[in-house]
Amino acid sequence: MIVTVGNTKGGVGKTTLAVNLAIARALAGRDVWLIDGDRQGTAQTAISIRADAGHLPGIACATYPDGPTLRAQVQQQAAKFDDIIIDAGGRDSTALRAALVLSDVLIVPFQPRSYDVWALNDIAALVDEARSVRDNLRAVAVLNCADPGEHSTDNTEAAAAVADVPQFEYLATPIRRRKSFANAAGAGLSVLELKPADKKASSELNALILELF
Ligand SMILES: Nc1ncnc2c1ncn2[C@@H]1O[C@H](COP(=O)(O)OP(=O)(O)O)[C@@H](O)[C@H]1O
Ligand SMILES: [Mg+2]
């Protein structure tokens, strides 16, 4: 399956989620290819740190910030992998547009804050555009850095706001704001690999994966 983690807004947790998803799928025995579509190369850096530290399984990772190159490479290599995870980077880039044409699923992480909710309309327009040239693009919005409290009104309101953006299906499997997500991804690890284990973070990631794959 080809999954793009994308949002035209930066800092919403795209790279953190893409790195976690790629490693989690590899831990489940899948052949995974992580593509960094962001010129900043943060996902690629995380995977290099992972490789230098000798963490297994290793993750195949390439950086293609240029849309036409990303498209050509994915078309040529896709059959070799079970799952391809594309971190499409911020902004309305050619890499993001190319990724939307190739992907089975677009995951849009957003934070329970007004600016993030408004920005969903931005990426919704790109989803419309992609759907005008292809069929069956599943687009899901996922709360990231959700407030840790079980009864946060900010989480509830942000989730409800997705209903106003019909391009997206809301996945009720939020990822909460937890240091372990930031720490793990920075060390090239998934939260599933942390020692000591963070059971809450792991179960949030696993619940999201169950909804997606
Ligand atoms: N669930 C989370 N809990 C805590 N911190 C997070 C979480 N997700 C992302 N972060 C932090 O938020 C910042 C932005 O995340 P990043 O993945 O780089 O976003 P993007 O790729 O969308 O720009 C980073 O410092 C990252 O460590
Ligand atoms: Mg990023």
PDB file of C-alpha atoms and ligand atoms in Angstrom:
ATOM      1  CA  MET A   1       0.000   0.000   0.000  1.00  0.00           C
ATOM      2  CA  ILE A   2       1.203   3.513  -0.761  1.00  0.00           C
ATOM      3  CA  VAL A   3       0.539   5.963   2.046  1.00  0.00           C
ATOM      4  CA  THR A   4       1.284   9.659   1.978  1.00  0.00           C
ATOM      5  CA  VAL A   5       1.554  11.630   5.191  1.00  0.00           C
ATOM      6  CA  GLY A   6       0.823  15.119   3.978  1.00  0.00           C
ATOM      7  CA  ASN A   7      -0.388  18.523   4.991  1.00  0.00           C
ATOM      8  CA  THR A   8       0.469  21.881   3.455  1.00  0.00           C
ATOM      9  CA  LYS A   9       0.940  23.116   7.010  1.00  0.00           C
ATOM     10  CA  GLY A  10       4.322  22.525   8.655  1.00  0.00           C
ATOM     11  CA  GLY A  11       4.963  21.341  12.187  1.00  0.00           C
ATOM     12  CA  VAL A  12       1.855  19.153  12.414  1.00  0.00           C
ATOM     13  CA  GLY A  13       3.834  15.931  12.911  1.00  0.00           C
ATOM     14  CA  LYS A  14       4.082  14.550   9.367  1.00  0.00           C
ATOM     15  CA  THR A  15       7.687  13.391   9.665  1.00  0.00           C
ATOM     16  CA  THR A  16       7.216  11.976  13.158  1.00  0.00           C
ATOM     17  CA  LEU A  17       4.234   9.952  11.984  1.00  0.00           C
ATOM     18  CA  ALA A  18       5.837   8.845   8.711  1.00  0.00           C
ATOM     19  CA  VAL A  19       8.949   7.556  10.508  1.00  0.00           C
ATOM     20  CA  ASN A  20       6.818   5.755  13.102  1.00  0.00           C
ATOM     21  CA  LEU A  21       4.578   4.159  10.477  1.00  0.00           C
ATOM     22  CA  ALA A  22       7.478   3.016   8.312  1.00  0.00           C
ATOM     23  CA  ILE A  23       9.322   1.373  11.214  1.00  0.00           C
ATOM     24  CA  ALA A  24       6.142  -0.155  12.651  1.00  0.00           C
ATOM     25  CA  ARG A  25       5.323  -1.794   9.306  1.00  0.00           C
ATOM     26  CA  ALA A  26       8.909  -3.068   8.984  1.00  0.00           C
ATOM     27  CA  LEU A  27       8.696  -4.518  12.513  1.00  0.00           C
ATOM     28  CA  ALA A  28       5.567  -6.343  11.314  1.00  0.00           C
ATOM     29  CA  GLY A  29       7.683  -7.995   8.638  1.00  0.00           C
ATOM     30  CA  ARG A  30       6.703  -5.860   5.669  1.00  0.00           C
ATOM     31  CA  ASP A  31       9.173  -4.645   3.039  1.00  0.00           C
ATOM     32  CA  VAL A  32       8.996  -0.907   3.532  1.00  0.00           C
ATOM     33  CA  TRP A  33      10.276   2.064   1.594  1.00  0.00           C
ATOM     34  CA  LEU A  34      10.199   5.463   3.252  1.00  0.00           C
ATOM     35  CA  ILE A  35      10.325   8.407   0.882  1.00  0.00           C
ATOM     36  CA  ASP A  36      11.257  11.834   2.134  1.00  0.00           C
ATOM     37  CA  GLY A  37       9.573  14.354  -0.146  1.00  0.00           C
ATOM     38  CA  ASP A  38      10.779  17.323   1.855  1.00  0.00           C
ATOM     39  CA  ARG A  39      13.893  19.211   0.846  1.00  0.00           C
ATOM     40  CA  GLN A  40      14.764  19.532   4.548  1.00  0.00           C
ATOM     41  CA  GLY A  41      15.302  15.772   4.630  1.00  0.00           C
ATOM     42  CA  THR A  42      14.252  15.253   8.242  1.00  0.00           C
ATOM     43  CA  ALA A  43      12.917  11.743   7.706  1.00  0.00           C
ATOM     44  CA  GLN A  44      16.081  10.799   5.832  1.00  0.00           C
ATOM     45  CA  THR A  45      18.173  12.160   8.721  1.00  0.00           C
ATOM     46  CA  ALA A  46      16.183  10.126  11.263  1.00  0.00           C
ATOM     47  CA  ILE A  47      16.731   6.957   9.232  1.00  0.00           C
ATOM     48  CA  SER A  48      20.454   7.714   8.871  1.00  0.00           C
ATOM     49  CA  ILE A  49      20.692   8.039  12.661  1.00  0.00           C
ATOM     50  CA  ARG A  50      18.891   4.695  12.937  1.00  0.00           C
ATOM     51  CA  ALA A  51      21.308   3.051  10.510  1.00  0.00           C
ATOM     52  CA  ASP A  52      24.405   4.548  12.179  1.00  0.00           C
ATOM     53  CA  ALA A  53      23.210   3.234  15.547  1.00  0.00           C
ATOM     54  CA  GLY A  54      22.729  -0.234  14.029  1.00  0.00           C
ATOM     55  CA  HIS A  55      19.022  -0.532  14.862  1.00  0.00           C
ATOM     56  CA  LEU A  56      17.256  -3.338  13.031  1.00  0.00           C
ATOM     57  CA  PRO A  57      15.273  -3.677  10.875  1.00  0.00           C
ATOM     58  CA  GLY A  58      16.949  -1.177   8.591  1.00  0.00           C
ATOM     59  CA  ILE A  59      14.620   1.058   6.616  1.00  0.00           C
ATOM     60  CA  ALA A  60      15.128   1.797   2.921  1.00  0.00           C
ATOM     61  CA  CYS A  61      14.837   5.554   2.543  1.00  0.00           C
ATOM     62  CA  ALA A  62      15.237   7.977  -0.362  1.00  0.00           C
ATOM     63  CA  THR A  63      14.724  11.718  -0.690  1.00  0.00           C
ATOM     64  CA  TYR A  64      12.794  13.026  -3.723  1.00  0.00           C
ATOM     65  CA  PRO A  65      11.661  16.604  -3.154  1.00  0.00           C
ATOM     66  CA  ASP A  66      11.034  16.963  -6.881  1.00  0.00           C
ATOM     67  CA  GLY A  67       7.565  15.762  -7.988  1.00  0.00           C
ATOM     68  CA  PRO A  68       8.421  14.273 -11.392  1.00  0.00           C
ATOM     69  CA  THR A  69      11.381  12.349  -9.925  1.00  0.00           C
ATOM     70  CA  LEU A  70       9.305  11.076  -7.009  1.00  0.00           C
ATOM     71  CA  ARG A  71       6.599   9.916  -9.404  1.00  0.00           C
ATOM     72  CA  ALA A  72       9.000   8.146 -11.768  1.00  0.00           C
ATOM     73  CA  GLN A  73      10.896   6.427  -8.956  1.00  0.00           C
ATOM     74  CA  VAL A  74       7.772   5.208  -7.175  1.00  0.00           C
ATOM     75  CA  GLN A  75       6.284   3.894 -10.431  1.00  0.00           C
ATOM     76  CA  GLN A  76       9.482   1.981 -11.198  1.00  0.00           C
ATOM     77  CA  GLN A  77      10.167   0.615  -7.705  1.00  0.00           C
ATOM     78  CA  ALA A  78       6.708   0.115  -6.198  1.00  0.00           C
ATOM     79  CA  ALA A  79       6.448  -3.607  -7.021  1.00  0.00           C
ATOM     80  CA  LYS A  80       9.512  -4.325  -4.845  1.00  0.00           C
ATOM     81  CA  PHE A  81       7.843  -3.141  -1.642  1.00  0.00           C
ATOM     82  CA  ASP A  82       4.828  -4.099   0.424  1.00  0.00           C
ATOM     83  CA  ASP A  83       4.394  -0.607   1.794  1.00  0.00           C
ATOM     84  CA  ILE A  84       5.633   2.778   0.677  1.00  0.00           C
ATOM     85  CA  ILE A  85       5.334   5.650   3.136  1.00  0.00           C
ATOM     86  CA  ILE A  86       5.798   9.131   1.693  1.00  0.00           C
ATOM     87  CA  ASP A  87       6.535  12.094   3.964  1.00  0.00           C
ATOM     88  CA  ALA A  88       5.360  14.762   1.562  1.00  0.00           C
ATOM     89  CA  GLY A  89       6.810  17.769   3.338  1.00  0.00           C
ATOM     90  CA  GLY A  90       5.105  21.079   3.994  1.00  0.00           C
ATOM     91  CA  ARG A  91       3.739  23.572   1.470  1.00  0.00           C
ATOM     92  CA  ASP A  92       1.964  22.897  -1.770  1.00  0.00           C
ATOM     93  CA  SER A  93       4.915  21.185  -3.427  1.00  0.00           C
ATOM     94  CA  THR A  94       5.205  19.179  -6.622  1.00  0.00           C
ATOM     95  CA  ALA A  95       6.249  16.234  -4.436  1.00  0.00           C
ATOM     96  CA  LEU A  96       2.963  16.434  -2.533  1.00  0.00           C
ATOM     97  CA  ARG A  97       0.940  16.632  -5.756  1.00  0.00           C
ATOM     98  CA  ALA A  98       2.799  13.683  -7.278  1.00  0.00           C
ATOM     99  CA  ALA A  99       2.328  11.700  -4.061  1.00  0.00           C
ATOM    100  CA  LEU A 100      -1.426  12.324  -4.100  1.00  0.00           C
ATOM    101  CA  VAL A 101      -1.733  10.851  -7.556  1.00  0.00           C
ATOM    102  CA  LEU A 102       0.213   7.710  -6.551  1.00  0.00           C
ATOM    103  CA  SER A 103      -1.122   6.975  -3.083  1.00  0.00           C
ATOM    104  CA  ASP A 104      -3.887   4.699  -1.844  1.00  0.00           C
ATOM    105  CA  VAL A 105      -4.273   6.735   1.311  1.00  0.00           C
ATOM    106  CA  LEU A 106      -3.476  10.282   2.351  1.00  0.00           C
ATOM    107  CA  ILE A 107      -3.099  10.759   6.104  1.00  0.00           C
ATOM    108  CA  VAL A 108      -3.380  14.361   7.202  1.00  0.00           C
ATOM    109  CA  PRO A 109      -2.129  14.896  10.732  1.00  0.00           C
ATOM    110  CA  PHE A 110      -3.476  18.056  12.345  1.00  0.00           C
ATOM    111  CA  GLN A 111      -3.300  19.500  15.828  1.00  0.00           C
ATOM    112  CA  PRO A 112      -6.320  20.508  17.873  1.00  0.00           C
ATOM    113  CA  ARG A 113      -5.690  24.212  17.227  1.00  0.00           C
ATOM    114  CA  SER A 114      -7.647  26.674  15.090  1.00  0.00           C
ATOM    115  CA  TYR A 115      -4.909  27.310  12.537  1.00  0.00           C
ATOM    116  CA  ASP A 116      -4.529  23.607  11.899  1.00  0.00           C
ATOM    117  CA  VAL A 117      -8.258  23.115  11.488  1.00  0.00           C
ATOM    118  CA  TRP A 118      -8.455  26.006   9.007  1.00  0.00           C
ATOM    119  CA  ALA A 119      -5.506  24.608   7.075  1.00  0.00           C
ATOM    120  CA  LEU A 120      -7.501  21.437   6.366  1.00  0.00           C
ATOM    121  CA  ASN A 121      -9.383  23.391   3.695  1.00  0.00           C
ATOM    122  CA  ASP A 122      -6.091  24.030   1.948  1.00  0.00           C
ATOM    123  CA  ILE A 123      -5.174  20.409   1.610  1.00  0.00           C
ATOM    124  CA  ALA A 124      -8.803  19.518   0.848  1.00  0.00           C
ATOM    125  CA  ALA A 125      -8.451  21.538  -2.357  1.00  0.00           C
ATOM    126  CA  LEU A 126      -5.460  19.407  -3.345  1.00  0.00           C
ATOM    127  CA  VAL A 127      -7.444  16.253  -2.597  1.00  0.00           C
ATOM    128  CA  ASP A 128     -10.185  17.491  -4.949  1.00  0.00           C
ATOM    129  CA  GLU A 129      -7.621  18.125  -7.620  1.00  0.00           C
ATOM    130  CA  ALA A 130      -6.082  14.665  -7.249  1.00  0.00           C
ATOM    131  CA  ARG A 131      -9.529  13.054  -7.318  1.00  0.00           C
ATOM    132  CA  SER A 132     -10.287  14.813 -10.586  1.00  0.00           C
ATOM    133  CA  VAL A 133      -7.522  12.814 -12.265  1.00  0.00           C
ATOM    134  CA  ARG A 134      -7.716   9.492 -10.386  1.00  0.00           C
ATOM    135  CA  ASP A 135     -10.130   7.208  -8.508  1.00  0.00           C
ATOM    136  CA  ASN A 136     -10.181   5.864  -4.952  1.00  0.00           C
ATOM    137  CA  LEU A 137      -7.934   8.207  -3.025  1.00  0.00           C
ATOM    138  CA  ARG A 138      -8.815   7.629   0.619  1.00  0.00           C
ATOM    139  CA  ALA A 139      -8.120  10.788   2.618  1.00  0.00           C
ATOM    140  CA  VAL A 140      -8.117  10.636   6.398  1.00  0.00           C
ATOM    141  CA  ALA A 141      -7.520  13.291   9.020  1.00  0.00           C
ATOM    142  CA  VAL A 142      -5.857  12.238  12.274  1.00  0.00           C
ATOM    143  CA  LEU A 143      -5.404  14.350  15.380  1.00  0.00           C
ATOM    144  CA  ASN A 144      -1.742  14.579  16.337  1.00  0.00           C
ATOM    145  CA  CYS A 145      -0.404  16.160  19.515  1.00  0.00           C
ATOM    146  CA  ALA A 146      -3.910  15.754  20.855  1.00  0.00           C
ATOM    147  CA  ASP A 147      -4.316  16.922  24.430  1.00  0.00           C
ATOM    148  CA  PRO A 148      -3.446  14.068  26.784  1.00  0.00           C
ATOM    149  CA  GLY A 149      -6.652  14.380  28.809  1.00  0.00           C
ATOM    150  CA  GLU A 150      -9.402  11.911  27.945  1.00  0.00           C
ATOM    151  CA  HIS A 151     -12.041  14.639  28.021  1.00  0.00           C
ATOM    152  CA  SER A 152     -10.311  17.522  26.236  1.00  0.00           C
ATOM    153  CA  THR A 153     -12.843  19.855  24.635  1.00  0.00           C
ATOM    154  CA  ASP A 154     -10.143  21.036  22.216  1.00  0.00           C
ATOM    155  CA  ASN A 155      -9.776  17.479  20.899  1.00  0.00           C
ATOM    156  CA  THR A 156     -13.523  17.054  20.599  1.00  0.00           C
ATOM    157  CA  GLU A 157     -14.008  20.373  18.818  1.00  0.00           C
ATOM    158  CA  ALA A 158     -11.134  19.752  16.403  1.00  0.00           C
ATOM    159  CA  ALA A 159     -12.502  16.309  15.587  1.00  0.00           C
ATOM    160  CA  ALA A 160     -15.973  17.761  15.003  1.00  0.00           C
ATOM    161  CA  ALA A 161     -14.540  20.420  12.672  1.00  0.00           C
ATOM    162  CA  VAL A 162     -13.401  17.700  10.262  1.00  0.00           C
ATOM    163  CA  ALA A 163     -17.066  17.028   9.524  1.00  0.00           C
ATOM    164  CA  ASP A 164     -17.145  20.432   7.780  1.00  0.00           C
ATOM    165  CA  VAL A 165     -14.453  19.291   5.356  1.00  0.00           C
ATOM    166  CA  PRO A 166     -16.191  16.513   3.397  1.00  0.00           C
ATOM    167  CA  GLN A 167     -13.015  15.471   1.587  1.00  0.00           C
ATOM    168  CA  PHE A 168     -11.772  13.804   4.772  1.00  0.00           C
ATOM    169  CA  GLU A 169     -12.786  10.853   6.852  1.00  0.00           C
ATOM    170  CA  TYR A 170     -11.949  11.484  10.522  1.00  0.00           C
ATOM    171  CA  LEU A 171     -10.085   8.630  12.182  1.00  0.00           C
ATOM    172  CA  ALA A 172     -10.954   8.401  15.851  1.00  0.00           C
ATOM    173  CA  THR A 173      -7.478   7.101  16.703  1.00  0.00           C
ATOM    174  CA  PRO A 174      -5.704  10.252  17.882  1.00  0.00           C
ATOM    175  CA  ILE A 175      -2.003  10.398  18.620  1.00  0.00           C
ATOM    176  CA  ARG A 176      -1.554  12.357  21.823  1.00  0.00           C
ATOM    177  CA  ARG A 177       1.161  14.835  22.729  1.00  0.00           C
ATOM    178  CA  ARG A 178       3.837  12.635  24.272  1.00  0.00           C
ATOM    179  CA  LYS A 179       7.553  13.156  24.666  1.00  0.00           C
ATOM    180  CA  SER A 180       8.170   9.606  23.483  1.00  0.00           C
ATOM    181  CA  PHE A 181       6.925  10.373  19.963  1.00  0.00           C
ATOM    182  CA  ALA A 182       9.371  13.264  19.659  1.00  0.00           C
ATOM    183  CA  ASN A 183      12.245  11.434  21.364  1.00  0.00           C
ATOM    184  CA  ALA A 184      11.826   8.199  19.427  1.00  0.00           C
ATOM    185  CA  ALA A 185      11.616   9.781  15.971  1.00  0.00           C
ATOM    186  CA  GLY A 186      14.646  11.966  16.765  1.00  0.00           C
ATOM    187  CA  ALA A 187      16.657   8.825  17.497  1.00  0.00           C
ATOM    188  CA  GLY A 188      15.428   7.100  14.345  1.00  0.00           C
ATOM    189  CA  LEU A 189      13.152   4.829  16.347  1.00  0.00           C
ATOM    190  CA  SER A 190       9.478   4.082  16.471  1.00  0.00           C
ATOM    191  CA  VAL A 191       7.720   4.392  19.830  1.00  0.00           C
ATOM    192  CA  LEU A 192       7.234   0.607  19.609  1.00  0.00           C
ATOM    193  CA  GLU A 193      10.979   0.168  20.134  1.00  0.00           C
ATOM    194  CA  LEU A 194      11.469   2.395  23.177  1.00  0.00           C
ATOM    195  CA  LYS A 195      12.955   0.966  26.350  1.00  0.00           C
ATOM    196  CA  PRO A 196      11.376   1.347  28.801  1.00  0.00           C
ATOM    197  CA  ALA A 197       8.239   0.901  26.741  1.00  0.00           C
ATOM    198  CA  ASP A 198       5.640   3.634  26.487  1.00  0.00           C
ATOM    199  CA  LYS A 199       2.522   1.503  26.379  1.00  0.00           C
ATOM    200  CA  LYS A 200       0.150   4.395  25.788  1.00  0.00           C
ATOM    201  CA  ALA A 201       2.118   5.749  22.831  1.00  0.00           C
ATOM    202  CA  SER A 202       2.485   2.246  21.395  1.00  0.00           C
ATOM    203  CA  SER A 203      -1.192   1.490  21.633  1.00  0.00           C
ATOM    204  CA  GLU A 204      -2.088   4.805  19.963  1.00  0.00           C
ATOM    205  CA  LEU A 205       0.220   4.054  17.055  1.00  0.00           C
ATOM    206  CA  ASN A 206      -1.051   0.470  16.767  1.00  0.00           C
ATOM    207  CA  ALA A 207      -4.675   1.611  16.812  1.00  0.00           C
ATOM    208  CA  LEU A 208      -3.988   4.035  13.968  1.00  0.00           C
ATOM    209  CA  ILE A 209      -2.201   1.343  11.944  1.00  0.00           C
ATOM    210  CA  LEU A 210      -5.133  -1.016  12.402  1.00  0.00           C
ATOM    211  CA  GLU A 211      -7.461   1.632  10.929  1.00  0.00           C
ATOM    212  CA  LEU A 212      -5.157   2.348   8.007  1.00  0.00           C
ATOM    213  CA  PHE A 213      -3.841  -0.960   6.712  1.00  0.00           C
TER     214      PHE A 213
HETATM  215  N1  LIG B   1       2.610  13.179  19.106  1.00  0.00           N
HETATM  216  C1  LIG B   1       3.599  14.043  19.386  1.00  0.00           C
HETATM  217  N2  LIG B   1       3.891  14.332  20.679  1.00  0.00           N
HETATM  218  C2  LIG B   1       4.872  15.215  20.978  1.00  0.00           C
HETATM  219  N3  LIG B   1       5.620  15.874  20.082  1.00  0.00           N
HETATM  220  C3  LIG B   1       5.371  15.642  18.773  1.00  0.00           C
HETATM  221  C4  LIG B   1       4.366  14.712  18.343  1.00  0.00           C
HETATM  222  N4  LIG B   1       4.347  14.712  16.991  1.00  0.00           N
HETATM  223  C5  LIG B   1       5.303  15.578  16.589  1.00  0.00           C
HETATM  224  N5  LIG B   1       5.921  16.143  17.644  1.00  0.00           N
HETATM  225  C6  LIG B   1       6.983  17.189  17.613  1.00  0.00           C
HETATM  226  O1  LIG B   1       6.451  18.301  16.908  1.00  0.00           O
HETATM  227  C7  LIG B   1       7.451  18.901  16.072  1.00  0.00           C
HETATM  228  C8  LIG B   1       6.990  18.890  14.615  1.00  0.00           C
HETATM  229  O2  LIG B   1       6.895  17.549  14.170  1.00  0.00           O
HETATM  230  P1  LIG B   1       7.331  17.109  12.715  1.00  0.00           P
HETATM  231  O3  LIG B   1       7.084  15.648  12.614  1.00  0.00           O
HETATM  232  O4  LIG B   1       8.697  17.594  12.380  1.00  0.00           O
HETATM  233  O5  LIG B   1       6.254  17.916  11.839  1.00  0.00           O
HETATM  234  P2  LIG B   1       6.212  18.205  10.267  1.00  0.00           P
HETATM  235  O6  LIG B   1       6.967  17.115   9.579  1.00  0.00           O
HETATM  236  O7  LIG B   1       4.745  18.196   9.935  1.00  0.00           O
HETATM  237  O8  LIG B   1       6.802  19.561  10.060  1.00  0.00           O
HETATM  238  C9  LIG B   1       8.710  18.097  16.291  1.00  0.00           C
HETATM  239  O9  LIG B   1       9.482  18.765  17.258  1.00  0.00           O
HETATM  240  C10 LIG B   1       8.216  16.763  16.821  1.00  0.00           C
HETATM  241  O10 LIG B   1       9.163  16.145  17.648  1.00  0.00           O
HETATM  242 MG    MG B   2       8.582  17.222   8.281  1.00  0.00          MG
END
